[in-house]
């Protein structure tokens, strides 16, 4: 099918597609058009990675906008949202405005009503529904990317409930669901009342197999010799072999530590395949990566990037990940060693995918558990890029014949597992039942069950008894904690319940926060950090070897700071959870006491991405705590607000005013303060030479900061930096790195050395 044959598109779009190199649609794409994708028909496309699913989504959205509607594109990850927004902006010449929304869960973001296409995470769309965003009623098309993730116990229920609510708001909504190839795509299509396009077709041939001994054996029985020299690792041999044909490699391992160690080893392999120009490019890239963060992780990543390799995991900052992904797509970086998160939709195709580790640790399982077939197939799908690779190869590693046979049976020849709803899990139900009542989708128990009947879970359940039992248990919990009122069959969200729903909190988190705040007379920052760290919405730091003793001692030293009863040491699980929350809270306290990022990373064994994640989550939860304290008219509102600001800026109390000026940040605020510029007002009056000296002579930075502070004339023309101010600031920074907070605010750093 040619682009000119596609009905319902805005004028000029078919010609644009041809000019972009799309002279003929791929077979799965053509089938979606034949089934009405550009004429408002709902559809599930279950096709392999790199088979043109994004264009299917674009065809649906462009035709929807052409009919006068608004399109919504739902993604599972923030990083993927940014990537898709950039892709869709290629339609700007056709007067298509694209918006993106991924944060601020307490907003209806009415400005999005002016956009033709909105890209958002499923959590953000859920929050928009809860906050009554009126523009959602104008939607004519919603695209759910990676819809097979309804199977994910954490993210799945939100996507499932959100799609059900959007279809309830707009009954004739066109739903386009994009999925990996799964065993029961027909069940997803039945749930969404959609046509199904299911295909195994790929534009680039993908060969899957297992490496054992000195060769890869592929699924069709053919072999490719990849000998492993004495003392060499199979992974290195496979990467070297791909590079001999100018192909990149993506290596999947089961932990961050393994990703970093493997990247260091592979860097010696990739370095031998670099041109002089590539070495120069990588040297520049390595400097950018090192500048992102002061941590050892940042330095380690820069070191391997210089040689053409990289590692990728959740401990990296967003900037780290973005730089690595871009360079890998450009083939400047030749090999990435990654944890499985990189397989979840981000566009990082390679010539060869190597699944080195097919087991990972699972606490509930009690040991190393084999990966799901669908997850491994998602990794496989990263291999082969149209227009760049003549083929793709996905390879598992075996150490013996028995393992080789098992890998063929479990992954190479196996179909992926069927998608199963995880909605009936109680943590998901707590959040979504309260939101369903608070946003008016159901006002009775029977109304709730009727709404849930529109979910995937209901279409898959053999009977309704389990669902009804979970609903009753959750309603009892919401009632007992003051989030809903029950009058017979009637259900009404209380004011507190409405607030909790709009804040996008797990009701159990809200209950923990409310109980803690009610018990607080004059809460300390550590007490508040610990309070939010023990909620289900915060992923706590694990206790490592020796941590229990360290944090037990700290627990008793700081016992008066806690908001709530400290569990007995004999309550093993509860006490361990309390200490894990304390470790997390201590990280936040160190951050808010201006301890350097590299010291924090070293002390807690985390990466810059972990620090940023904990800080962002704490800022959100403390903001929610401030709202709840205000709602309940508690006396601790100011203390909570200050603790939130200190986490947000990463500073001590005296720097809050300065750090609030856009562009300053925690280190610049300290330098300015030690140079005598202690407030926003001081910035408007201080000698420019002093400001410039404290900012290390960076004129453009100084001008921008003065402008943001409201200074009438921020220009630094003919201004020389005050050397004394610069010296004072540098001395202050050195002092900040080693000095401890007051005894009642922070334990001695020696306790954690």
XYZ file of C-alpha atoms in Angstrom:
753
model
C 0.000 0.000 0.000
C 1.316 3.456 -0.967
C 0.896 6.510 1.302
C -1.334 8.070 -1.378
C -3.806 5.209 -0.826
C -4.305 5.995 2.880
C -7.681 7.674 3.472
C -8.457 10.394 6.012
C -5.061 12.077 6.320
C -4.484 15.855 6.254
C -3.562 17.180 2.781
C 0.138 16.877 2.051
C 0.856 14.155 4.612
C 1.094 11.301 2.044
C 3.611 13.328 0.010
C 5.574 14.090 3.165
C 5.741 10.378 3.983
C 7.091 9.605 0.526
C 9.682 12.386 0.845
C 10.665 10.858 4.217
C 11.469 7.583 2.467
C 8.204 5.740 3.114
C 7.194 4.753 -0.403
C 5.238 1.704 0.695
C 3.720 0.681 4.019
C 4.970 -2.392 5.837
C 2.444 -5.266 5.709
C 1.262 -4.820 9.337
C 0.854 -1.070 8.747
C -1.162 -1.680 5.604
C -3.396 -4.105 7.498
C -4.172 -1.473 10.144
C -5.234 0.947 7.389
C -7.423 -1.722 5.804
C -9.087 -2.237 9.205
C -9.905 1.472 9.549
C -7.102 2.990 11.632
C -7.478 6.337 9.792
C -11.272 6.193 9.886
C -11.771 6.134 13.645
C -11.744 2.370 14.225
C -10.230 1.039 17.461
C -7.394 -1.393 16.942
C -4.784 -3.482 18.758
C -1.489 -3.860 16.871
C 0.527 -6.768 18.267
C 3.679 -6.716 16.171
C 7.446 -6.972 16.774
C 9.698 -4.066 17.693
C 10.903 -2.054 14.652
C 7.874 -3.066 12.567
C 6.485 0.440 12.279
C 4.118 0.744 15.260
C 4.897 4.439 15.714
C 3.724 5.256 12.197
C 0.492 3.353 12.905
C -0.045 5.625 15.909
C 0.751 8.722 13.859
C -1.715 7.747 11.138
C -4.450 7.332 13.742
C -3.660 10.618 15.476
C -3.216 12.689 12.317
C -6.521 11.480 10.880
C -8.218 12.134 14.226
C -6.876 15.703 14.353
C -7.885 16.188 10.716
C -11.461 15.326 11.739
C -11.316 18.104 14.331
C -10.348 16.083 17.393
C -7.550 15.810 19.935
C -5.222 12.810 20.290
C -3.537 11.469 23.416
C -0.435 9.265 23.314
C 0.159 7.310 26.553
C 3.653 5.988 27.325
C 4.978 3.949 30.277
C 8.137 6.001 30.910
C 9.013 9.704 31.121
C 12.082 9.206 28.943
C 9.911 7.645 26.269
C 7.496 10.611 26.476
C 10.272 13.058 25.574
C 11.448 10.815 22.750
C 7.955 10.525 21.257
C 7.248 14.253 21.560
C 10.416 14.957 19.560
C 9.313 12.430 16.919
C 5.816 13.867 16.588
C 7.084 17.425 16.209
C 7.979 16.538 12.622
C 4.299 17.298 11.889
C 4.627 20.960 12.904
C 4.519 22.056 9.258
C 0.982 20.665 9.122
C -0.113 22.928 12.022
C -0.015 20.023 14.477
C 0.859 21.278 17.985
C 2.375 18.686 20.321
C 2.336 18.976 24.119
C 3.907 16.824 26.808
C 2.879 16.283 30.418
C 4.633 13.900 32.810
C 4.800 15.498 36.279
C 2.806 17.585 38.769
C 0.099 15.106 39.689
C -2.090 17.801 41.255
C -2.955 19.740 38.121
C -5.480 19.578 35.306
C -3.002 21.429 33.035
C -5.690 23.192 31.049
C -3.093 24.615 28.633
C -2.968 21.156 27.048
C -6.431 21.851 25.602
C -4.715 23.971 22.937
C -2.578 21.057 21.724
C -3.549 18.659 18.952
C -1.475 15.769 20.254
C -0.627 15.308 23.940
C 2.074 12.859 25.079
C 1.830 11.744 28.710
C 2.640 8.868 31.042
C -0.232 6.679 32.218
C 0.201 8.023 35.768
C -0.135 11.586 34.510
C -3.262 10.770 32.514
C -4.727 9.071 35.576
C -4.026 12.211 37.618
C -5.613 14.398 34.927
C -8.780 12.310 35.193
C -8.728 12.631 38.997
C -8.326 16.396 38.747
C -11.190 16.706 36.285
C -9.259 18.052 33.288
C -12.144 19.248 31.076
C -10.208 18.880 27.821
C -10.225 15.087 28.205
C -13.854 15.178 27.068
C -12.632 16.482 23.693
C -10.411 13.472 23.045
C -11.215 11.541 19.895
C -8.218 9.195 19.826
C -6.011 7.654 22.508
C -2.929 5.588 21.728
C -1.625 3.255 24.441
C 2.009 2.407 23.735
C 3.443 -0.826 25.178
C -0.066 -1.908 26.249
C 1.254 -5.372 27.159
C 2.560 -3.657 30.317
C -0.922 -4.020 31.806
C 0.715 -7.273 32.951
C 3.192 -5.318 35.105
C 2.131 -5.435 38.788
C 3.325 -1.865 39.421
C 2.394 0.097 36.296
C -0.244 -2.168 34.777
C -3.290 -1.383 36.945
C -2.932 2.373 36.325
C -2.903 1.923 32.553
C -5.825 -0.498 32.734
C -8.034 1.734 34.900
C -7.077 4.864 32.951
C -8.136 3.348 29.642
C -11.411 2.205 31.207
C -12.092 5.734 32.522
C -11.237 7.442 29.236
C -13.634 5.128 27.422
C -16.284 5.935 30.021
C -15.744 9.706 29.583
C -15.911 9.452 25.779
C -17.869 6.345 24.747
C -16.983 6.651 21.034
C -13.267 7.180 21.706
C -10.914 5.544 19.220
C -8.443 3.380 21.142
C -5.229 2.276 19.444
C -3.166 -0.131 21.545
C 0.400 -0.941 20.503
C 1.791 -4.164 21.893
C 4.684 -6.542 21.661
C 3.736 -9.902 20.236
C 1.945 -11.677 23.103
C 0.074 -14.935 23.345
C -3.375 -13.429 24.002
C -3.521 -10.180 22.045
C -7.070 -11.203 21.086
C -8.111 -10.886 24.758
C -6.776 -7.328 24.871
C -8.655 -6.545 21.641
C -11.877 -8.003 23.059
C -11.497 -5.871 26.181
C -11.065 -2.698 24.127
C -13.746 -3.613 21.559
C -11.032 -3.281 18.935
C -9.907 -4.915 15.716
C -6.743 -6.996 15.999
C -3.670 -6.897 13.785
C -1.219 -9.595 14.858
C 1.952 -10.217 12.911
C 5.474 -11.601 13.277
C 6.723 -9.633 10.251
C 9.863 -7.516 10.661
C 11.533 -5.209 8.112
C 14.938 -6.541 9.156
C 15.521 -10.258 9.589
C 16.034 -11.223 13.240
C 17.973 -14.386 13.955
C 17.840 -15.757 17.493
C 20.072 -18.386 18.963
C 22.420 -19.583 21.686
C 26.212 -19.290 21.862
C 27.978 -22.322 23.235
C 31.603 -23.325 22.738
C 32.909 -21.521 19.671
C 29.685 -20.904 17.745
C 26.206 -19.428 17.755
C 23.512 -21.970 16.901
C 20.474 -20.208 15.478
C 16.823 -21.191 15.654
C 16.922 -22.605 12.107
C 19.890 -24.854 12.919
C 22.503 -22.767 11.120
C 25.701 -21.844 12.930
C 28.057 -18.891 12.977
C 31.552 -19.428 14.277
C 32.504 -17.054 17.081
C 35.537 -18.666 18.721
C 36.429 -17.761 22.298
C 40.166 -17.556 22.902
C 41.744 -18.961 26.045
C 41.126 -16.516 28.894
C 38.563 -14.589 26.832
C 34.908 -14.232 27.841
C 32.148 -15.191 25.380
C 30.568 -11.730 25.663
C 33.799 -10.039 24.598
C 34.205 -12.441 21.675
C 30.636 -11.757 20.495
C 31.062 -7.974 20.728
C 34.397 -8.146 18.893
C 32.842 -10.314 16.188
C 29.976 -7.833 15.648
C 32.427 -4.927 15.457
C 34.381 -6.730 12.734
C 31.311 -6.057 10.564
C 30.795 -2.546 12.030
C 27.866 -3.706 14.145
C 27.019 -2.441 17.623
C 26.105 -4.664 20.587
C 23.665 -4.374 23.458
C 24.498 -6.667 26.385
C 21.862 -7.411 29.017
C 23.004 -8.390 32.520
C 21.128 -8.823 35.781
C 22.497 -6.105 38.065
C 24.027 -2.644 38.078
C 27.330 -3.933 39.392
C 27.527 -6.490 36.598
C 26.647 -3.821 34.004
C 29.525 -1.611 35.172
C 32.016 -4.472 35.421
C 31.089 -5.818 31.977
C 31.400 -2.349 30.416
C 34.903 -1.952 31.838
C 35.943 -5.262 30.281
C 34.299 -4.527 26.927
C 35.877 -1.070 26.734
C 39.184 -2.756 25.890
C 37.432 -4.538 23.006
C 35.622 -1.502 21.588
C 38.709 0.715 21.887
C 40.473 -1.356 19.218
C 37.731 -0.570 16.679
C 37.630 3.225 16.962
C 38.719 5.691 14.296
C 40.633 8.833 15.248
C 37.526 10.944 14.664
C 35.477 8.673 16.907
C 38.092 8.926 19.653
C 37.818 12.724 19.505
C 34.011 12.581 19.626
C 34.085 10.174 22.551
C 36.597 12.327 24.451
C 34.200 15.280 24.180
C 31.256 13.087 25.186
C 33.179 11.716 28.173
C 33.801 15.263 29.423
C 30.078 16.027 29.140
C 29.259 12.871 31.099
C 31.801 13.661 33.822
C 30.321 17.156 34.191
C 26.808 15.803 34.818
C 27.621 14.713 38.363
C 30.457 14.762 40.884
C 29.995 11.088 41.700
C 32.277 8.118 41.152
C 29.567 6.595 38.924
C 29.866 9.603 36.624
C 33.650 9.260 36.434
C 33.441 5.504 35.844
C 30.961 6.006 33.013
C 33.120 8.692 31.410
C 36.145 6.388 31.580
C 34.499 3.571 29.583
C 32.798 5.974 27.171
C 36.225 7.293 26.144
C 36.920 3.779 24.843
C 33.583 3.369 23.041
C 31.616 1.391 25.641
C 29.020 2.345 28.265
C 26.815 0.981 31.021
C 23.159 1.853 31.510
C 21.005 1.346 34.612
C 18.614 3.166 36.935
C 21.456 4.487 39.092
C 22.484 6.874 36.315
C 21.012 10.350 36.118
C 18.568 11.168 33.326
C 21.268 13.247 31.591
C 23.704 10.333 31.731
C 21.176 7.976 30.181
C 20.199 10.448 27.477
C 23.817 11.100 26.444
C 24.591 7.381 26.295
C 21.430 6.522 24.340
C 21.992 9.279 21.778
C 25.620 8.265 21.204
C 24.646 4.608 20.871
C 21.963 5.430 18.304
C 24.613 7.381 16.377
C 26.912 4.341 16.710
C 29.622 6.440 18.337
C 29.323 4.200 21.394
C 29.790 0.644 20.145
C 28.502 -1.431 23.066
C 26.217 -0.867 26.049
C 25.971 -3.172 29.042
C 22.522 -2.668 30.518
C 20.034 -3.949 33.033
C 16.683 -5.021 31.506
C 15.088 -1.565 31.958
C 16.636 -0.501 28.637
C 14.446 -3.032 26.820
C 11.258 -1.238 27.906
C 10.570 0.833 24.840
C 13.447 3.329 24.618
C 14.800 3.434 21.071
C 18.255 1.833 21.323
C 18.588 -0.609 18.419
C 21.784 -2.575 17.818
C 23.166 -5.145 15.379
C 23.535 -7.797 18.059
C 21.734 -8.265 21.365
C 23.489 -10.495 23.887
C 21.398 -11.735 26.811
C 24.233 -12.708 29.117
C 22.152 -13.166 32.275
C 18.770 -14.855 31.921
C 18.196 -15.153 35.663
C 17.958 -12.392 38.244
C 17.455 -12.267 41.994
C 13.837 -12.274 43.165
C 13.204 -11.808 46.883
C 9.721 -13.342 46.801
C 11.016 -16.305 44.812
C 13.888 -16.662 47.275
C 16.760 -16.749 44.810
C 17.728 -16.415 41.157
C 14.620 -16.676 38.988
C 14.473 -17.095 35.182
C 13.270 -14.042 33.283
C 9.851 -14.128 31.668
C 9.856 -15.109 27.996
C 8.133 -11.829 27.037
C 10.855 -9.806 28.752
C 13.619 -11.684 26.915
C 11.765 -11.285 23.616
C 11.618 -7.533 24.298
C 15.392 -7.611 24.630
C 15.639 -9.596 21.393
C 13.566 -6.913 19.681
C 16.325 -4.340 20.146
C 18.371 -6.156 17.472
C 18.243 -4.918 13.884
C 17.571 -1.376 12.710
C 15.872 -0.649 9.362
C 18.143 1.426 7.160
C 21.220 0.677 9.256
C 21.480 -3.072 9.832
C 21.153 -5.748 7.131
C 20.011 -8.135 9.872
C 19.725 -8.412 13.638
C 21.000 -11.138 15.932
C 19.855 -11.986 19.454
C 22.060 -14.399 21.364
C 21.795 -16.135 24.736
C 24.874 -17.645 26.400
C 25.182 -21.252 27.549
C 27.987 -22.985 29.436
C 26.902 -26.551 28.649
C 24.643 -28.564 26.362
C 21.852 -28.917 28.941
C 21.662 -25.143 29.415
C 21.731 -24.645 25.668
C 18.725 -26.959 25.260
C 16.904 -25.201 28.092
C 17.466 -21.767 26.550
C 16.090 -22.901 23.196
C 12.999 -24.356 24.861
C 12.444 -21.496 27.302
C 13.183 -18.485 25.074
C 14.183 -19.112 21.453
C 11.330 -21.412 20.425
C 8.800 -20.383 23.101
C 5.848 -18.035 22.687
C 5.671 -15.137 25.146
C 3.366 -15.504 28.129
C -0.232 -14.252 27.933
C -0.917 -10.811 29.371
C -2.757 -11.027 32.705
C -4.348 -8.127 34.590
C -2.849 -7.337 37.995
C -5.687 -5.034 39.045
C -7.012 -7.216 41.871
C -3.875 -6.646 43.982
C -4.835 -4.672 47.073
C -2.222 -1.871 46.736
C -3.572 -1.050 43.262
C -7.169 -1.267 44.429
C -6.614 1.157 47.336
C -5.532 3.910 44.991
C -7.937 3.284 42.144
C -11.102 2.642 44.153
C -10.681 5.899 46.073
C -10.030 7.772 42.820
C -13.052 6.155 41.167
C -15.326 7.292 43.993
C -13.712 10.736 44.386
C -13.918 11.537 40.673
C -17.573 10.491 40.462
C -17.216 7.386 38.312
C -19.045 5.349 40.973
C -21.195 6.355 43.957
C -22.202 2.918 45.238
C -20.579 -0.456 45.816
C -22.531 -1.899 42.906
C -21.493 1.107 40.803
C -17.859 0.336 41.615
C -18.274 -3.267 40.567
C -20.033 -2.131 37.408
C -17.124 0.179 36.559
C -14.584 -2.567 37.261
C -16.550 -4.776 34.892
C -15.103 -2.603 32.095
C -11.532 -3.599 32.951
C -9.313 -6.303 31.494
C -9.413 -8.076 34.843
C -13.165 -8.558 34.579
C -12.892 -10.020 31.078
C -10.256 -12.502 32.286
C -11.726 -13.473 35.668
C -13.440 -16.840 35.935
C -15.664 -15.512 38.695
C -16.232 -12.224 40.503
C -15.849 -13.467 44.089
C -12.175 -12.545 44.468
C -12.724 -9.083 42.998
C -15.728 -8.443 45.257
C -13.733 -9.611 48.288
C -10.839 -7.241 47.508
C -13.269 -4.360 46.883
C -14.974 -4.925 50.248
C -11.654 -5.100 52.111
C -10.416 -1.900 50.466
C -13.674 -0.022 51.098
C -13.468 -1.001 54.762
C -9.904 0.381 54.896
C -10.854 3.645 53.171
C -13.809 4.068 55.513
C -11.761 3.343 58.652
C -9.159 5.953 57.674
C -11.631 8.708 56.877
C -11.236 8.752 53.097
C -14.794 7.695 52.251
C -18.156 7.793 54.015
C -20.488 4.822 53.652
C -24.232 5.124 54.067
C -25.628 1.744 53.175
C -24.801 1.272 49.507
C -23.922 4.946 49.041
C -20.237 5.932 48.853
C -18.942 9.483 49.161
C -15.345 10.664 49.241
C -14.610 12.898 52.220
C -12.766 16.176 51.801
C -9.649 14.345 52.929
C -10.330 11.559 50.432
C -10.710 14.059 47.593
C -7.413 15.669 48.543
C -5.587 12.333 48.746
C -6.925 11.307 45.342
C -5.920 14.589 43.686
C -2.466 14.388 45.275
C -2.060 10.972 43.636
C -1.091 9.332 46.908
C -1.541 5.714 47.869
C -4.195 6.001 50.618
C -1.920 3.948 52.873
C 0.799 6.583 52.413
C -1.717 9.299 53.243
C -2.861 7.453 56.373
C 0.750 7.062 57.544
C 1.485 10.744 56.917
C -1.708 11.965 58.606
C -1.098 9.810 61.700
C 2.498 11.029 61.912
C 1.613 14.708 61.493
C -1.138 14.505 64.097
C 1.416 13.122 66.574
C 3.900 15.930 65.831
C 4.322 18.953 68.083
C 7.399 20.473 66.465
C 8.634 17.994 63.829
C 12.300 18.006 62.848
C 13.407 17.600 59.228
C 14.732 14.096 59.971
C 11.413 13.119 61.535
C 9.546 14.307 58.438
C 12.005 12.660 56.063
C 11.583 9.406 57.976
C 7.805 9.747 57.948
C 7.594 9.975 54.146
C 10.318 7.349 53.725
C 8.215 4.707 55.450
C 5.242 5.150 53.110
C 4.488 2.696 50.267
C 5.116 5.505 47.755
C 8.821 5.702 48.678
C 11.170 2.944 47.580
C 13.390 2.578 50.639
C 17.109 1.874 50.551
C 17.974 -1.709 51.407
C 19.945 -2.500 54.537
C 23.311 -3.938 53.579
C 25.761 -5.967 55.631
C 26.544 -4.069 58.837
C 23.751 -1.530 58.326
C 21.422 -2.988 60.942
C 23.845 -2.283 63.771
C 24.698 1.192 62.450
C 21.117 2.317 62.025
C 19.892 0.660 65.228
C 22.393 2.842 67.089
C 21.279 5.909 65.158
C 17.633 5.008 65.770
C 18.091 5.225 69.529
C 20.271 8.353 69.297
C 17.561 10.172 67.322
C 14.489 8.486 68.786
C 12.907 11.781 69.855
C 12.793 12.936 66.225
C 10.514 10.172 64.976
C 6.821 10.741 64.311
C 5.335 7.548 65.643
C 6.263 4.645 67.896
C 9.586 2.958 67.218
C 8.949 -0.787 66.767
C 10.638 -3.233 69.103
C 13.819 -4.882 67.886
C 11.976 -8.171 68.376
C 9.438 -7.190 65.683
C 11.912 -8.279 63.049
C 10.113 -7.255 59.862
C 8.678 -3.990 61.179
C 11.953 -2.970 62.825
C 13.929 -3.734 59.674
C 11.479 -1.653 57.593
C 11.824 1.172 60.145
C 15.619 1.073 59.790
C 15.417 0.987 55.981
C 13.262 4.105 56.145
C 15.813 5.660 58.514
C 18.637 4.965 56.069
C 16.586 6.638 53.323
C 15.765 9.579 55.601
C 19.425 9.951 56.535
C 20.336 10.220 52.853
C 17.750 12.997 52.510
C 19.091 14.754 55.612
C 22.632 14.591 54.247
C 21.397 16.036 50.942
C 19.567 18.854 52.741
C 22.707 19.506 54.822
C 24.711 20.163 51.630
C 26.847 17.048 51.752
C 28.399 16.595 48.325
C 26.734 14.213 45.918
C 29.841 12.050 45.599
C 30.026 11.613 49.382
C 26.344 10.663 49.509
C 26.766 8.191 46.647
C 29.760 6.590 48.365
C 28.163 6.504 51.825
C 24.914 4.858 50.723
C 26.175 2.830 47.787
C 23.906 4.549 45.270
C 24.234 6.365 41.961
C 23.256 9.919 41.010
C 19.987 8.649 39.530
C 19.077 7.049 42.858
C 19.809 10.259 44.741
C 17.715 12.307 42.322
C 14.916 9.757 42.491
C 14.799 9.801 46.292
C 14.946 13.598 46.370
C 12.157 13.987 43.799
C 9.929 11.471 45.576
C 10.541 13.089 48.973
C 9.769 16.532 47.543
C 6.466 15.234 46.145
C 5.514 13.423 49.380
C 6.434 16.391 51.578
C 4.400 18.634 49.298
C 1.489 16.248 49.787
C 2.129 16.273 53.556
C 1.976 20.080 53.522
C -1.389 19.959 51.748
C -2.733 17.379 54.198
C -1.518 19.394 57.203
C -3.242 22.471 55.768
C -6.445 20.522 55.104
C -6.483 19.210 58.685
C -5.483 22.616 60.164
C -2.448 21.184 61.952
C 0.244 23.370 63.516
C 3.142 21.798 61.614
C 2.479 23.300 58.154
C 5.458 25.673 58.246
C 7.855 22.965 59.444
C 6.732 20.628 56.659
C 7.048 23.364 54.030
C 10.593 24.181 55.160
C 11.624 20.507 55.136
C 10.241 20.198 51.601
C 12.150 23.275 50.409
C 15.374 22.038 51.948
C 15.055 18.739 50.090
C 14.052 20.519 46.880
C 17.112 22.784 46.926
C 19.494 20.506 48.850
C 20.480 23.245 51.309
C 20.447 24.198 54.965
C 17.888 26.562 56.350
C 19.924 29.741 55.899
C 20.202 29.228 52.132
C 16.507 28.709 51.372
C 15.903 32.247 50.149
C 18.978 32.308 47.917
C 18.483 28.815 46.535
C 14.974 29.764 45.475
C 16.391 32.049 42.773
C 16.289 30.208 39.462
C 19.745 29.211 38.228
C 21.562 29.285 41.562
C 21.477 25.749 42.946
C 22.957 24.436 46.174
C 26.698 25.045 45.503
C 26.346 28.541 44.064
C 24.033 29.503 46.915
C 26.691 28.494 49.458
C 29.432 30.408 47.610
C 27.297 33.550 47.444
C 26.323 33.241 51.111
C 29.935 32.926 52.268
C 30.821 35.960 50.148
C 28.237 37.977 52.101
C 25.316 37.750 49.671
C 22.783 36.060 51.928
C 19.380 36.655 50.328
C 17.473 37.466 47.170
C 17.318 41.070 48.345
C 21.113 41.109 48.739
C 21.476 39.971 45.124
C 19.586 43.058 44.012
C 21.919 45.372 45.957
C 25.294 43.603 46.241
C 28.456 44.742 44.483
C 28.522 43.040 41.106
C 32.207 42.246 41.532
C 31.408 40.262 44.679
C 28.658 38.312 42.930
C 30.933 37.636 39.955
C 33.757 36.525 42.235
C 31.500 34.117 44.144
C 30.327 32.687 40.814
C 33.930 32.098 39.726
C 33.979 34.810 37.077
C 31.171 33.348 34.950
C 29.653 36.517 33.557
C 26.679 35.025 31.713
C 25.741 32.956 34.755
C 25.975 36.031 36.990
C 23.831 38.122 34.635
C 21.175 35.419 34.413
C 21.022 35.003 38.194
C 20.814 38.748 38.833
C 18.051 39.034 36.251
C 16.136 36.192 37.903
C 16.544 37.909 41.278
C 14.915 41.043 39.871
C 17.960 43.282 39.533
C 17.228 46.235 37.235
C 20.624 46.213 35.536
C 22.148 42.718 35.590
C 24.857 43.498 33.033
C 28.422 42.475 33.905
C 30.046 44.727 31.319
C 33.367 46.104 32.614
C 32.937 44.260 35.941
C 35.936 42.423 37.374
C 35.553 39.523 39.774
C 36.373 40.235 43.405
C 39.238 37.819 44.143
C 38.557 37.935 47.874
C 34.932 36.920 47.327
C 36.080 34.036 45.149
C 38.574 32.948 47.809
C 35.972 33.126 50.569
C 33.537 31.085 48.482
C 36.086 28.374 47.677
C 37.034 28.108 51.321
C 33.405 27.794 52.268
C 32.852 24.963 49.839
C 35.817 23.056 51.213
C 34.478 23.537 54.727
C 30.992 22.396 53.703
C 32.347 19.127 52.439
C 33.714 18.133 55.822
C 31.761 19.956 58.456
C 28.830 18.325 60.258
C 25.506 19.804 61.207
C 24.616 20.699 64.774
C 24.433 17.675 67.037
C 20.670 17.804 67.312
C 20.228 18.054 63.552
C 22.654 15.442 62.222
C 24.642 12.614 63.711
C 28.409 12.686 63.367
C 29.538 11.706 59.897
C 31.970 9.405 61.639
C 29.044 7.135 62.473
C 28.722 6.405 58.768
C 32.290 6.566 57.567
